Amino acid sequence: MITGILFDKDGTLYDFERSWSGFAGAMLLDLAEGDAARARSLGQRIGFNTEDSRFAPDSCVIAGTDDDICAALLPGLPGMTDHDLRPRLARAAAAAPMVEAVPLRALLARLQAMGLKLGVATNDTEGSARAHLTATGILDLFDSVVGFDSGHGAKPGPGMCRAFAERFGLVPGEVLMIGDSLHDLHAGRAAGMVVVAVLTGMADDAVLAPHADLVIPDIGVLPGLLARGAIPSRTEMEGEAPQTG
C-alpha cells in the first residue's frame, strides 16, 4: 500500500520548458547587460540556447542546484563574485512564473483525500520552492517542502527522501518518489522508495525507463492508478520488471 508521495518540483509539478525557458533568456540577457552575444555565450555555459529558447538535455539547470549554476556562469562574468550572483539568481528564480504540468490543486486535493502524505523535494532552494507553490495556490496541500539548502543534501543523494519518510513515520518502500530526471530516480531508489518517472521534463522514456519502477505521462494519472492498486509498494513489486504506462 502506498502511504506517501514525494514530488520533484520542476518538470514534475511544473512543465519544465514552459516554466523556465522564458526566465532563462531574460536572466541571461540581464546578466549580460543587454548584450545578446554575451547572453548567448552565458547560455552555452548552462546548456541553454538563447536563439531558440531551449535547454540541452544535460543542462545543469534541469537537475542541478544553485551551486552548479553559479559555478557554470561565474567564469563568464568577470568581476562578479558568487556572493553577488547567488542572491540575484535566487530572487529572479523565485519570481519566475510556473506553468502547471496538470491542474494541480484539484489533483493534490484528491491525493490528500486518499490519506496520503504529500511532500516536495527539489534541488531548487526551499525559498524558491515555497514561492512557486504559493504563487500557484498549492503550498497548503503539502505536508513537507524541502530544497537542497534545507539541511538534507541534494539529489541524487537520498537525504531529502529519507527525511520525508522519517518525519512522518512512513516505510520508505510505501512512498513514491516522482520526478523527471535521473537525479530524482536515483535519490528515491537509494532511499528504498518506489520510483516513478514523468515525461513533463526534458528526459524521455528511453532515458528514464531503465531506472524507474513505472513511467507515466504526467502526474495527473496518479489518482486513478492508486485507486486501482496499480502502483504496488516495493515489497509487493519485488522481482517485477520496470513498467511503462
mmCIF file of N, CA, C and O in Angstrom, residues 1-2 5 27 35 37 65 68 70 75 84 93 103 105 108 113 116 120 134 136-137 153 163 171 181 199-200 224-225:
data_model
loop_
_atom_site.group_PDB
_atom_site.id
_atom_site.type_symbol
_atom_site.label_atom_id
_atom_site.label_comp_id
_atom_site.label_asym_id
_atom_site.label_seq_id
_atom_site.Cartn_x
_atom_site.Cartn_y
_atom_site.Cartn_z
ATOM 1 N N MET A 1 0.850 -1.206 0.000
ATOM 2 C CA MET A 1 0.000 0.000 0.000
ATOM 3 C C MET A 1 0.882 1.250 0.000
ATOM 4 O O MET A 1 1.878 1.318 0.725
ATOM 5 N N ILE A 2 0.522 2.213 -0.807
ATOM 6 C CA ILE A 2 1.261 3.473 -0.870
ATOM 7 C C ILE A 2 0.698 4.436 0.176
ATOM 8 O O ILE A 2 -0.514 4.655 0.251
ATOM 9 N N ILE A 5 3.616 10.392 -1.022
ATOM 10 C CA ILE A 5 4.172 10.746 -2.335
ATOM 11 C C ILE A 5 5.104 11.939 -2.156
ATOM 12 O O ILE A 5 4.709 12.971 -1.594
ATOM 13 N N MET A 27 16.971 36.218 -17.785
ATOM 14 C CA MET A 27 18.027 36.278 -16.789
ATOM 15 C C MET A 27 19.399 36.451 -17.435
ATOM 16 O O MET A 27 20.216 37.267 -17.000
ATOM 17 N N ASP A 35 23.584 42.680 -23.783
ATOM 18 C CA ASP A 35 24.427 42.257 -24.900
ATOM 19 C C ASP A 35 24.011 40.851 -25.331
ATOM 20 O O ASP A 35 24.291 39.871 -24.634
ATOM 21 N N ALA A 37 25.027 38.834 -27.708
ATOM 22 C CA ALA A 37 26.116 37.895 -27.965
ATOM 23 C C ALA A 37 26.676 37.344 -26.658
ATOM 24 O O ALA A 37 26.971 36.151 -26.533
ATOM 25 N N THR A 65 21.743 22.273 -8.776
ATOM 26 C CA THR A 65 21.440 23.229 -7.718
ATOM 27 C C THR A 65 21.977 24.603 -8.100
ATOM 28 O O THR A 65 22.667 24.762 -9.117
ATOM 29 N N ASP A 68 25.658 24.530 -8.764
ATOM 30 C CA ASP A 68 26.064 24.111 -10.108
ATOM 31 C C ASP A 68 25.913 25.247 -11.111
ATOM 32 O O ASP A 68 26.776 25.461 -11.973
ATOM 33 N N CYS A 70 25.789 28.568 -10.551
ATOM 34 C CA CYS A 70 26.754 29.641 -10.286
ATOM 35 C C CYS A 70 28.144 29.245 -10.760
ATOM 36 O O CYS A 70 28.861 30.061 -11.356
ATOM 37 N N PRO A 75 32.624 31.932 -14.485
ATOM 38 C CA PRO A 75 33.778 32.179 -15.360
ATOM 39 C C PRO A 75 33.465 33.130 -16.518
ATOM 40 O O PRO A 75 34.369 33.743 -17.084
ATOM 41 N N ASP A 84 27.743 37.864 -5.108
ATOM 42 C CA ASP A 84 26.891 38.764 -5.898
ATOM 43 C C ASP A 84 25.837 37.994 -6.684
ATOM 44 O O ASP A 84 24.664 38.390 -6.749
ATOM 45 N N ALA A 93 14.685 33.680 -9.737
ATOM 46 C CA ALA A 93 14.050 32.363 -9.841
ATOM 47 C C ALA A 93 12.755 32.311 -9.040
ATOM 48 O O ALA A 93 11.749 31.736 -9.477
ATOM 49 N N PRO A 103 -3.591 20.523 -13.920
ATOM 50 C CA PRO A 103 -4.236 21.340 -12.891
ATOM 51 C C PRO A 103 -3.919 20.769 -11.504
ATOM 52 O O PRO A 103 -4.383 19.691 -11.132
ATOM 53 N N ARG A 105 -4.161 21.927 -8.080
ATOM 54 C CA ARG A 105 -4.900 21.969 -6.817
ATOM 55 C C ARG A 105 -5.911 20.828 -6.722
ATOM 56 O O ARG A 105 -5.991 20.142 -5.695
ATOM 57 N N LEU A 108 -3.949 17.457 -6.238
ATOM 58 C CA LEU A 108 -3.359 17.273 -4.913
ATOM 59 C C LEU A 108 -4.432 17.087 -3.846
ATOM 60 O O LEU A 108 -4.250 16.313 -2.898
ATOM 61 N N ALA A 113 -7.031 13.579 -0.014
ATOM 62 C CA ALA A 113 -8.258 12.939 0.467
ATOM 63 C C ALA A 113 -8.116 11.422 0.541
ATOM 64 O O ALA A 113 -8.891 10.759 1.253
ATOM 65 N N LEU A 116 -2.957 10.286 1.863
ATOM 66 C CA LEU A 116 -1.529 10.249 1.566
ATOM 67 C C LEU A 116 -0.810 11.466 2.141
ATOM 68 O O LEU A 116 -1.326 12.580 2.109
ATOM 69 N N VAL A 120 7.374 17.812 -1.196
ATOM 70 C CA VAL A 120 8.171 18.279 -2.333
ATOM 71 C C VAL A 120 9.640 18.184 -1.951
ATOM 72 O O VAL A 120 10.034 18.615 -0.860
ATOM 73 N N THR A 134 3.325 28.775 -3.480
ATOM 74 C CA THR A 134 2.400 29.808 -3.014
ATOM 75 C C THR A 134 1.749 30.529 -4.190
ATOM 76 O O THR A 134 0.534 30.763 -4.216
ATOM 77 N N THR A 136 1.143 29.487 -7.097
ATOM 78 C CA THR A 136 0.164 28.658 -7.815
ATOM 79 C C THR A 136 -0.907 28.108 -6.881
ATOM 80 O O THR A 136 -1.714 27.256 -7.283
ATOM 81 N N GLY A 137 -0.928 28.584 -5.644
ATOM 82 C CA GLY A 137 -2.026 28.288 -4.733
ATOM 83 C C GLY A 137 -2.090 26.873 -4.203
ATOM 84 O O GLY A 137 -3.186 26.368 -3.911
ATOM 85 N N GLY A 153 20.911 17.688 2.170
ATOM 86 C CA GLY A 153 21.682 17.418 0.965
ATOM 87 C C GLY A 153 20.847 17.590 -0.287
ATOM 88 O O GLY A 153 19.668 17.947 -0.229
ATOM 89 N N ALA A 163 14.522 11.883 4.875
ATOM 90 C CA ALA A 163 13.985 12.814 5.873
ATOM 91 C C ALA A 163 12.455 12.857 5.809
ATOM 92 O O ALA A 163 11.784 12.948 6.850
ATOM 93 N N VAL A 171 7.105 3.968 5.958
ATOM 94 C CA VAL A 171 8.017 2.950 5.447
ATOM 95 C C VAL A 171 8.470 3.410 4.063
ATOM 96 O O VAL A 171 7.627 3.650 3.193
ATOM 97 N N SER A 181 13.856 13.430 -13.719
ATOM 98 C CA SER A 181 15.281 13.308 -14.021
ATOM 99 C C SER A 181 15.876 12.094 -13.332
ATOM 100 O O SER A 181 15.312 11.549 -12.374
ATOM 101 N N LEU A 199 7.088 12.348 -17.764
ATOM 102 C CA LEU A 199 7.621 12.825 -19.035
ATOM 103 C C LEU A 199 7.310 14.294 -19.288
ATOM 104 O O LEU A 199 7.194 14.725 -20.433
ATOM 105 N N THR A 200 7.174 15.088 -18.220
ATOM 106 C CA THR A 200 6.903 16.519 -18.354
ATOM 107 C C THR A 200 8.160 17.356 -18.141
ATOM 108 O O THR A 200 8.082 18.574 -17.983
ATOM 109 N N GLY A 224 -6.067 7.731 -10.384
ATOM 110 C CA GLY A 224 -6.650 6.544 -10.996
ATOM 111 C C GLY A 224 -5.805 5.308 -10.778
ATOM 112 O O GLY A 224 -6.321 4.229 -10.452
ATOM 113 N N LEU A 225 -4.495 5.441 -10.940
ATOM 114 C CA LEU A 225 -3.597 4.302 -10.742
ATOM 115 C C LEU A 225 -3.630 3.821 -9.301
ATOM 116 O O LEU A 225 -3.676 2.617 -9.026
#
